[in-house]
Amino acid sequence: MLSYTLKRIFQLIPVLLGMTFIVSMLIRAIPGNPAQVILGQQATAEAVQALTEKLGLDKPWYIQYIDYLKGILTGDLGESFRTHAPVVEEIWPYLAATVELAVFAMIIAIFIGINAGIVSAWFQNSWFDYIAMVLALVGVSMPIFWLGLLGQWGFALELNWLPTTGRESVRDPVNAITNFYIIDTIIQGEWGQLKEVIRHLILPGLSLATIPMAIIARMTRSSMLEVMRSDYIRTAKAKGQKMFFVIYKHALKNAFIPVLTIIGLQLGLLLGGAILTETIFAWPGIGRYIYDAIGFRDYPVIQSGILVVAFIFVMINLIVDLLYSFIDPRIKYD
Amino acid sequence: MANPARNIDELETTDPKQTRGPWREAWYEFKKNKIAVVGFCIVLFFILLAIFAPWIAKEGINAQETADRLLPPSAEYWLGTDDFGRDILSRIIYGARISLWVGFSAVIGSVIVGSILGIIAGYYGRWVDTIISRFFDIMLAFPSILLAIAIVAVLGPSLQNALIAIAIINVPNFGRLIRSKVLSIKEDEYITAAKGIGMRDIRILFSHILPNSMAPVIVQGTLAIATAILEAAALGFLGLGAQPPSPEWGKMLADSKDYLQSAPWTMIFPGLAIMLTVLGFNLMGDGLRDAMDPKMKS
Amino acid sequence: MKLKNTKSLLGMLLLFVALMLAACSGGDDDNASTDANDSDGGDDVSSDEDSTGGILVFARGGDSTSLDPSRTTEGETFKVTKNIYESIVTFEEGGTEIVPKLAHDWEISEDSLTYTFFLEEGVTFHDGTDFNADAVVKNFERWAAGDADTFPYYNSMFGGFEGDEGHVIESVKAEDDYTVVFKLKRPQAPFLKNLAMDMFSIASPTAIEKYGDDDFERNPVGTGPFKFVEWKPNDSITIERYDDYWVDGLPKMDKVVFRSIPDNSARLNALLAGEVDLADGINPSDAAAIQDNADLQLIERPSMNVGYLGLTVTREPFDNKLVRQAMNHAIDKQSIIDTFFAGYATPAVNPMPPSIEGYNDEIEGYEYDPEKAKELLEEAGYGDGFEMELWAMPVPRPYMPDGQKVAELMQKDLADVGITAEIVSHEWATYLDLASKGEADAFLLGWTGDNGDPDNFLYVLLDEDNIGSNNYTYYKNDKMHDLFIEAQTVTDQSKRNELYKEAQVIINEEAPWVPLAHSTPLLGAVEGLSGLVPHPTGSDLLSNVEVDRE
């Protein structure tokens, strides 16, 4: 187990290294001199030239790349061209905002998905089953930015139940400690703020949750159907335990594998792929941070931002793989 | 943005022997699956819309009638008009052409490139395999929408470049699939036999390996079209895809944001069109998987 | 272990559902809430109790890049720093006349080379440092010792840095505690206007020393009505009342929160939902919705901008003057303004807005006349029309709320005279980069004035010195260049105006642009908001603003 873990971690190094290389090539292929972009329309030619040299952009690309790698090895993710702040410091609030949203979405997805799946299987071929499964199919096919717009229109504008944009009530801002606002408000005992933070999470969270929710529901249902056919349930039944409770318990246990799979695949996608949701809901997350950085040609931010997201993604997948064997001893790795 | 259904399929490996030959049986199986048939009908519906668009839609989908701006659905404009006074229904009909074109061609592109890379990796193995597989790993570690955005930023925003970007980000999915098929087929007796009687690599590839990989590629491909349509819409929404006045659905959605409250129909219908098309392909893909690979039925 | 896992998962999920339910139900009973901490999420503006002071939430399109105004050229920064810092002199409310600020009076020598400023006494920076002549000197010394990439505006407004030949400022000296003397190497006509720009606001020398250049960008200290509190990147910047502000009774609000909501429609939605009190960058198409809403008011910003279609004169067929004139006749400005500016604009004739001194109102411009355009094309040898690329801006700007849609309308106008235009868009930075290299046939762009001087429009946008930067059309005219250079040093205003009027005649005849519109940028606010006088430069002083929320 340990050697397997180490081997996997070792394998990640060339992947991440290769990725930084591709990114650095790619961003330099985008037309537009960062110095010009940063200085803006007003800049004179000399100013642009001076800044180009100062940022080291006149050096050959491979020198720039090696310099960047050297920085990373010493834990330095570079300094934003635009704001002059170290990326390592700057990135955290953005990352926390997205992680909070993604985790929130995932919890909704897991909770509703598992329960819908179990109930569907339990009442197989009932109207509930049909509706739930049709909804799940629709959910998988949902353009989530459209769903976000629908939600904003319906629940925020027409009904006025939920806020349209942002993370918190700006009239009563959260005092950021960890930058996970739910945690921050709880440790400070700011219950009013906590409520606001959750209200702001609901619409973007539900949009992002749709796809994983639908997948989890479908996977849970099929694994549940298998459970119901197994000897094991028959035995439990023979022992006279209450059926639904038994099945619920076993189904939950069985649902762990699909849920883990989804977490592994989707959490990573949510981290980098929430750009559209972040745009619609003005969520100050990492997706927009990187997207804006592409617009500003802020090379250090793009490179390090993508690296951080990819790193989290591969780590989640690694952990998920390891958890498989933990939860289901039948899965073995050499 | 990636279609998760696709990712799950990867986990469920298919058995090649089951998919050999009996296409007819697969079709029969498919027909029995009502939901899949519904999906097929939806897809067919949009394909017909796309083909017959010039006859169904009103003339001059780009003609601007600024006097008729943002009219709600009515007898004259079934789905209302947009901010140029153009008929939304007609634009959606023409939009079907764009979305289907992007979906099909992007996926065909990724299948071709993915197959070549996958076959090379699987068939030759060793260091070639290591390099290609590692490359796939790198691609898959990218947040795919960001990668697509970066590619479009390099190439410049247009429908064609969005299509290329989508094709590129989907390559590793097919590459990996083909590679694993090749690996499992390679060890089969008849391939060993073919090699034994001196068949050339190329012939082995074309006469044995490729046909054997068809079924999973078709299944995956159908699901990938759904994803590609979503991705194209997402890029269009960000202004990185089709350019005006092209009636691309994602772009139509982006334009509708300004009229969310005053003219919600400009937002509702293009989104619905995207959702239905994607749903059609997903349902069909599910059905195909069940039909071509009965073992995987849940 | 497994069972435990299951249970804890279940427990977590239950807790979560409870929280969700609590949150959802919170939506409508805010008024009944008695919890002191429970601020209203903003569903309902009227439920906010405070009537004086309180918090103003200002939504805008982007985050600031820096809170040191001298280090950036980007407008979102100045919207905030305008309220934290003050300059020696400033623009009047809602206009560009020069009025006193940190200097209550000044004298200019006969030869226009010596400016003596008499500073306000009793002004302090937010960190307690006294404001005096020494502070002014230190700020200018800091800038003069800098370089073009650190202080880009200083470079372009004062002609370079210490030791550079073009540097206008000879010296800045403190004559006594509250008197500063600027000596110039040569007269500079817009010198006072330059000093009034937000970029040359005076910062606390002690704070700069304490934080260093880079950290000071995130820890601003000025003399303004508000002091800096917090910056949540890409989300919000909070400033609060400076209790020792030197003007009595100001500012009126306790706190101002600048929220960045990049999407125009999302910003409007936040305003409609009552989550913000004031929003800029309102789409002209949404103006009616705001006016119809009894809880909201529409505020118009005086126009000091121009939106135009640039024709790259080095590219065929726009190297032909007749073709350029034909383009001017072919485009129906009024219909563009009616459709996508919702009427909140005036058709442009010259490259600068009429509100600026030196505007030539004798020029009539090109009327919309497709027949005339066809004739001109015929004469130029393009009777069968031609194909061209029409570049559309991918981002909304006050001078061009929706470049893509304006381009679509133009496409139709051009088709009417036989020109086939293909709309091309690039990501914004690429767009500017390629256009500045002269790679666009015709491109939409615009400009918002920095200081209300004609030089800031005509010279910057159309002179040969600025080819490769802001003169995207590559238009070059020696006679016009001489006029501009002369006007930069002439300090007699009427003489200057004559020079600029002459230049406008040349521009009109040569037609390197199709000037489209001078738009009126729009803001939306809650009904109870008063005291806001929007400034044409786009950065607003909020010290007089108050919100009455009965």
PDB file of N, CA, C and O in Angstrom, chain A residues 242-287:
ATOM      1  N   LYS A 242     -36.104  -4.595  10.080  1.00  0.00           N
ATOM      2  CA  LYS A 242     -36.957  -3.781   9.218  1.00  0.00           C
ATOM      3  C   LYS A 242     -36.274  -3.566   7.867  1.00  0.00           C
ATOM      4  O   LYS A 242     -35.150  -3.087   7.786  1.00  0.00           O
ATOM      5  N   MET A 243     -36.972  -3.960   6.826  1.00  0.00           N
ATOM      6  CA  MET A 243     -36.370  -4.000   5.507  1.00  0.00           C
ATOM      7  C   MET A 243     -35.755  -2.677   5.064  1.00  0.00           C
ATOM      8  O   MET A 243     -34.613  -2.601   4.661  1.00  0.00           O
ATOM      9  N   PHE A 244     -36.530  -1.645   5.115  1.00  0.00           N
ATOM     10  CA  PHE A 244     -36.074  -0.400   4.525  1.00  0.00           C
ATOM     11  C   PHE A 244     -34.786   0.075   5.196  1.00  0.00           C
ATOM     12  O   PHE A 244     -33.834   0.454   4.553  1.00  0.00           O
ATOM     13  N   PHE A 245     -34.788  -0.044   6.517  1.00  0.00           N
ATOM     14  CA  PHE A 245     -33.625   0.413   7.253  1.00  0.00           C
ATOM     15  C   PHE A 245     -32.387  -0.378   6.835  1.00  0.00           C
ATOM     16  O   PHE A 245     -31.317   0.177   6.596  1.00  0.00           O
ATOM     17  N   VAL A 246     -32.579  -1.689   6.730  1.00  0.00           N
ATOM     18  CA  VAL A 246     -31.455  -2.554   6.357  1.00  0.00           C
ATOM     19  C   VAL A 246     -30.908  -2.136   4.996  1.00  0.00           C
ATOM     20  O   VAL A 246     -29.712  -1.927   4.803  1.00  0.00           O
ATOM     21  N   ILE A 247     -31.846  -2.027   4.092  1.00  0.00           N
ATOM     22  CA  ILE A 247     -31.408  -1.713   2.739  1.00  0.00           C
ATOM     23  C   ILE A 247     -30.765  -0.344   2.674  1.00  0.00           C
ATOM     24  O   ILE A 247     -29.752  -0.139   2.035  1.00  0.00           O
ATOM     25  N   TYR A 248     -31.337   0.575   3.401  1.00  0.00           N
ATOM     26  CA  TYR A 248     -30.798   1.916   3.405  1.00  0.00           C
ATOM     27  C   TYR A 248     -29.341   1.892   3.859  1.00  0.00           C
ATOM     28  O   TYR A 248     -28.463   2.474   3.252  1.00  0.00           O
ATOM     29  N   LYS A 249     -29.114   1.146   4.944  1.00  0.00           N
ATOM     30  CA  LYS A 249     -27.767   1.077   5.495  1.00  0.00           C
ATOM     31  C   LYS A 249     -26.793   0.461   4.488  1.00  0.00           C
ATOM     32  O   LYS A 249     -25.723   1.002   4.222  1.00  0.00           O
ATOM     33  N   HIS A 250     -27.230  -0.649   3.917  1.00  0.00           N
ATOM     34  CA  HIS A 250     -26.328  -1.304   2.970  1.00  0.00           C
ATOM     35  C   HIS A 250     -26.157  -0.491   1.704  1.00  0.00           C
ATOM     36  O   HIS A 250     -25.067  -0.431   1.140  1.00  0.00           O
ATOM     37  N   ALA A 251     -27.228   0.116   1.308  1.00  0.00           N
ATOM     38  CA  ALA A 251     -27.147   0.911   0.084  1.00  0.00           C
ATOM     39  C   ALA A 251     -26.186   2.068   0.280  1.00  0.00           C
ATOM     40  O   ALA A 251     -25.368   2.367  -0.584  1.00  0.00           O
ATOM     41  N   LEU A 252     -26.274   2.669   1.450  1.00  0.00           N
ATOM     42  CA  LEU A 252     -25.364   3.774   1.719  1.00  0.00           C
ATOM     43  C   LEU A 252     -23.925   3.310   1.615  1.00  0.00           C
ATOM     44  O   LEU A 252     -23.073   3.971   1.028  1.00  0.00           O
ATOM     45  N   LYS A 253     -23.684   2.139   2.192  1.00  0.00           N
ATOM     46  CA  LYS A 253     -22.325   1.622   2.164  1.00  0.00           C
ATOM     47  C   LYS A 253     -21.906   1.386   0.715  1.00  0.00           C
ATOM     48  O   LYS A 253     -20.807   1.741   0.310  1.00  0.00           O
ATOM     49  N   ASN A 254     -22.816   0.812  -0.047  1.00  0.00           N
ATOM     50  CA  ASN A 254     -22.493   0.530  -1.432  1.00  0.00           C
ATOM     51  C   ASN A 254     -22.368   1.795  -2.270  1.00  0.00           C
ATOM     52  O   ASN A 254     -21.676   1.806  -3.274  1.00  0.00           O
ATOM     53  N   ALA A 255     -23.060   2.804  -1.816  1.00  0.00           N
ATOM     54  CA  ALA A 255     -23.031   4.047  -2.593  1.00  0.00           C
ATOM     55  C   ALA A 255     -21.681   4.747  -2.471  1.00  0.00           C
ATOM     56  O   ALA A 255     -21.382   5.650  -3.229  1.00  0.00           O
ATOM     57  N   PHE A 256     -20.896   4.326  -1.498  1.00  0.00           N
ATOM     58  CA  PHE A 256     -19.620   5.011  -1.316  1.00  0.00           C
ATOM     59  C   PHE A 256     -18.742   4.967  -2.553  1.00  0.00           C
ATOM     60  O   PHE A 256     -18.083   5.945  -2.894  1.00  0.00           O
ATOM     61  N   ILE A 257     -18.725   3.823  -3.213  1.00  0.00           N
ATOM     62  CA  ILE A 257     -17.834   3.695  -4.372  1.00  0.00           C
ATOM     63  C   ILE A 257     -18.244   4.672  -5.477  1.00  0.00           C
ATOM     64  O   ILE A 257     -17.411   5.475  -5.913  1.00  0.00           O
ATOM     65  N   PRO A 258     -19.489   4.645  -5.925  1.00  0.00           N
ATOM     66  CA  PRO A 258     -19.843   5.633  -6.952  1.00  0.00           C
ATOM     67  C   PRO A 258     -19.638   7.069  -6.479  1.00  0.00           C
ATOM     68  O   PRO A 258     -19.152   7.904  -7.242  1.00  0.00           O
ATOM     69  N   VAL A 259     -19.962   7.333  -5.228  1.00  0.00           N
ATOM     70  CA  VAL A 259     -19.817   8.703  -4.748  1.00  0.00           C
ATOM     71  C   VAL A 259     -18.349   9.123  -4.775  1.00  0.00           C
ATOM     72  O   VAL A 259     -18.006  10.221  -5.206  1.00  0.00           O
ATOM     73  N   LEU A 260     -17.497   8.222  -4.343  1.00  0.00           N
ATOM     74  CA  LEU A 260     -16.067   8.527  -4.367  1.00  0.00           C
ATOM     75  C   LEU A 260     -15.610   8.811  -5.792  1.00  0.00           C
ATOM     76  O   LEU A 260     -14.862   9.755  -6.044  1.00  0.00           O
ATOM     77  N   THR A 261     -16.090   7.968  -6.700  1.00  0.00           N
ATOM     78  CA  THR A 261     -15.698   8.152  -8.094  1.00  0.00           C
ATOM     79  C   THR A 261     -16.097   9.531  -8.579  1.00  0.00           C
ATOM     80  O   THR A 261     -15.308  10.246  -9.196  1.00  0.00           O
ATOM     81  N   ILE A 262     -17.331   9.875  -8.267  1.00  0.00           N
ATOM     82  CA  ILE A 262     -17.823  11.170  -8.712  1.00  0.00           C
ATOM     83  C   ILE A 262     -17.044  12.300  -8.068  1.00  0.00           C
ATOM     84  O   ILE A 262     -16.696  13.284  -8.718  1.00  0.00           O
ATOM     85  N   ILE A 263     -16.768  12.142  -6.779  1.00  0.00           N
ATOM     86  CA  ILE A 263     -16.009  13.197  -6.119  1.00  0.00           C
ATOM     87  C   ILE A 263     -14.674  13.373  -6.820  1.00  0.00           C
ATOM     88  O   ILE A 263     -14.246  14.482  -7.128  1.00  0.00           O
ATOM     89  N   GLY A 264     -14.033  12.249  -7.095  1.00  0.00           N
ATOM     90  CA  GLY A 264     -12.732  12.327  -7.745  1.00  0.00           C
ATOM     91  C   GLY A 264     -12.811  13.039  -9.079  1.00  0.00           C
ATOM     92  O   GLY A 264     -11.984  13.887  -9.389  1.00  0.00           O
ATOM     93  N   LEU A 265     -13.803  12.675  -9.866  1.00  0.00           N
ATOM     94  CA  LEU A 265     -13.865  13.244 -11.210  1.00  0.00           C
ATOM     95  C   LEU A 265     -14.441  14.648 -11.207  1.00  0.00           C
ATOM     96  O   LEU A 265     -13.989  15.517 -11.928  1.00  0.00           O
ATOM     97  N   GLN A 266     -15.468  14.843 -10.406  1.00  0.00           N
ATOM     98  CA  GLN A 266     -16.199  16.097 -10.518  1.00  0.00           C
ATOM     99  C   GLN A 266     -15.606  17.230  -9.696  1.00  0.00           C
ATOM    100  O   GLN A 266     -15.627  18.356 -10.135  1.00  0.00           O
ATOM    101  N   LEU A 267     -15.074  16.921  -8.535  1.00  0.00           N
ATOM    102  CA  LEU A 267     -14.568  18.003  -7.709  1.00  0.00           C
ATOM    103  C   LEU A 267     -13.463  18.741  -8.459  1.00  0.00           C
ATOM    104  O   LEU A 267     -13.403  19.962  -8.458  1.00  0.00           O
ATOM    105  N   GLY A 268     -12.635  17.948  -9.124  1.00  0.00           N
ATOM    106  CA  GLY A 268     -11.582  18.566  -9.916  1.00  0.00           C
ATOM    107  C   GLY A 268     -12.141  19.426 -11.021  1.00  0.00           C
ATOM    108  O   GLY A 268     -11.688  20.542 -11.251  1.00  0.00           O
ATOM    109  N   LEU A 269     -13.165  18.895 -11.695  1.00  0.00           N
ATOM    110  CA  LEU A 269     -13.773  19.657 -12.783  1.00  0.00           C
ATOM    111  C   LEU A 269     -14.413  20.934 -12.264  1.00  0.00           C
ATOM    112  O   LEU A 269     -14.330  21.991 -12.872  1.00  0.00           O
ATOM    113  N   LEU A 270     -15.061  20.815 -11.104  1.00  0.00           N
ATOM    114  CA  LEU A 270     -15.722  21.990 -10.535  1.00  0.00           C
ATOM    115  C   LEU A 270     -14.705  23.072 -10.206  1.00  0.00           C
ATOM    116  O   LEU A 270     -14.965  24.255 -10.371  1.00  0.00           O
ATOM    117  N   LEU A 271     -13.521  22.640  -9.747  1.00  0.00           N
ATOM    118  CA  LEU A 271     -12.531  23.631  -9.344  1.00  0.00           C
ATOM    119  C   LEU A 271     -12.108  24.508 -10.516  1.00  0.00           C
ATOM    120  O   LEU A 271     -12.060  25.719 -10.420  1.00  0.00           O
ATOM    121  N   GLY A 272     -11.791  23.872 -11.635  1.00  0.00           N
ATOM    122  CA  GLY A 272     -11.310  24.671 -12.746  1.00  0.00           C
ATOM    123  C   GLY A 272     -12.432  25.072 -13.679  1.00  0.00           C
ATOM    124  O   GLY A 272     -12.333  26.034 -14.416  1.00  0.00           O
ATOM    125  N   GLY A 273     -13.516  24.325 -13.655  1.00  0.00           N
ATOM    126  CA  GLY A 273     -14.530  24.483 -14.691  1.00  0.00           C
ATOM    127  C   GLY A 273     -15.715  25.312 -14.283  1.00  0.00           C
ATOM    128  O   GLY A 273     -16.700  25.382 -14.987  1.00  0.00           O
ATOM    129  N   ALA A 274     -15.616  25.938 -13.119  1.00  0.00           N
ATOM    130  CA  ALA A 274     -16.767  26.691 -12.647  1.00  0.00           C
ATOM    131  C   ALA A 274     -16.778  28.112 -13.204  1.00  0.00           C
ATOM    132  O   ALA A 274     -17.521  28.953 -12.738  1.00  0.00           O
ATOM    133  N   ILE A 275     -15.945  28.364 -14.210  1.00  0.00           N
ATOM    134  CA  ILE A 275     -15.813  29.727 -14.731  1.00  0.00           C
ATOM    135  C   ILE A 275     -17.157  30.364 -15.079  1.00  0.00           C
ATOM    136  O   ILE A 275     -17.422  31.497 -14.707  1.00  0.00           O
ATOM    137  N   LEU A 276     -17.992  29.600 -15.781  1.00  0.00           N
ATOM    138  CA  LEU A 276     -19.254  30.189 -16.219  1.00  0.00           C
ATOM    139  C   LEU A 276     -20.148  30.503 -15.030  1.00  0.00           C
ATOM    140  O   LEU A 276     -20.743  31.577 -14.957  1.00  0.00           O
ATOM    141  N   THR A 277     -20.224  29.576 -14.099  1.00  0.00           N
ATOM    142  CA  THR A 277     -21.037  29.819 -12.911  1.00  0.00           C
ATOM    143  C   THR A 277     -20.465  31.002 -12.134  1.00  0.00           C
ATOM    144  O   THR A 277     -21.205  31.860 -11.658  1.00  0.00           O
ATOM    145  N   GLU A 278     -19.159  31.053 -12.038  1.00  0.00           N
ATOM    146  CA  GLU A 278     -18.531  32.158 -11.323  1.00  0.00           C
ATOM    147  C   GLU A 278     -18.807  33.490 -12.017  1.00  0.00           C
ATOM    148  O   GLU A 278     -18.960  34.519 -11.360  1.00  0.00           O
ATOM    149  N   THR A 279     -18.875  33.450 -13.342  1.00  0.00           N
ATOM    150  CA  THR A 279     -19.165  34.680 -14.074  1.00  0.00           C
ATOM    151  C   THR A 279     -20.591  35.152 -13.816  1.00  0.00           C
ATOM    152  O   THR A 279     -20.827  36.306 -13.486  1.00  0.00           O
ATOM    153  N   ILE A 280     -21.516  34.210 -13.954  1.00  0.00           N
ATOM    154  CA  ILE A 280     -22.918  34.573 -13.811  1.00  0.00           C
ATOM    155  C   ILE A 280     -23.217  35.103 -12.410  1.00  0.00           C
ATOM    156  O   ILE A 280     -23.948  36.060 -12.240  1.00  0.00           O
ATOM    157  N   PHE A 281     -22.620  34.459 -11.404  1.00  0.00           N
ATOM    158  CA  PHE A 281     -22.937  34.837 -10.028  1.00  0.00           C
ATOM    159  C   PHE A 281     -21.891  35.760  -9.405  1.00  0.00           C
ATOM    160  O   PHE A 281     -21.883  35.944  -8.195  1.00  0.00           O
ATOM    161  N   ALA A 282     -21.003  36.319 -10.231  1.00  0.00           N
ATOM    162  CA  ALA A 282     -19.936  37.200  -9.726  1.00  0.00           C
ATOM    163  C   ALA A 282     -19.259  36.585  -8.510  1.00  0.00           C
ATOM    164  O   ALA A 282     -19.060  37.231  -7.488  1.00  0.00           O
ATOM    165  N   TRP A 283     -18.911  35.323  -8.630  1.00  0.00           N
ATOM    166  CA  TRP A 283     -18.267  34.605  -7.528  1.00  0.00           C
ATOM    167  C   TRP A 283     -16.761  34.788  -7.663  1.00  0.00           C
ATOM    168  O   TRP A 283     -16.204  34.467  -8.707  1.00  0.00           O
ATOM    169  N   PRO A 284     -16.104  35.316  -6.630  1.00  0.00           N
ATOM    170  CA  PRO A 284     -14.681  35.618  -6.806  1.00  0.00           C
ATOM    171  C   PRO A 284     -13.800  34.368  -6.701  1.00  0.00           C
ATOM    172  O   PRO A 284     -12.968  34.257  -5.813  1.00  0.00           O
ATOM    173  N   GLY A 285     -13.976  33.450  -7.633  1.00  0.00           N
ATOM    174  CA  GLY A 285     -13.300  32.160  -7.526  1.00  0.00           C
ATOM    175  C   GLY A 285     -12.080  32.026  -8.406  1.00  0.00           C
ATOM    176  O   GLY A 285     -11.714  32.924  -9.158  1.00  0.00           O
ATOM    177  N   ILE A 286     -11.473  30.836  -8.322  1.00  0.00           N
ATOM    178  CA  ILE A 286     -10.197  30.600  -8.997  1.00  0.00           C
ATOM    179  C   ILE A 286     -10.359  30.518 -10.517  1.00  0.00           C
ATOM    180  O   ILE A 286      -9.462  30.892 -11.263  1.00  0.00           O
ATOM    181  N   GLY A 287     -11.497  30.041 -10.972  1.00  0.00           N
ATOM    182  CA  GLY A 287     -11.716  29.931 -12.415  1.00  0.00           C
ATOM    183  C   GLY A 287     -11.664  31.301 -13.073  1.00  0.00           C
ATOM    184  O   GLY A 287     -10.966  31.523 -14.052  1.00  0.00           O
TER     185      GLY A 287
END
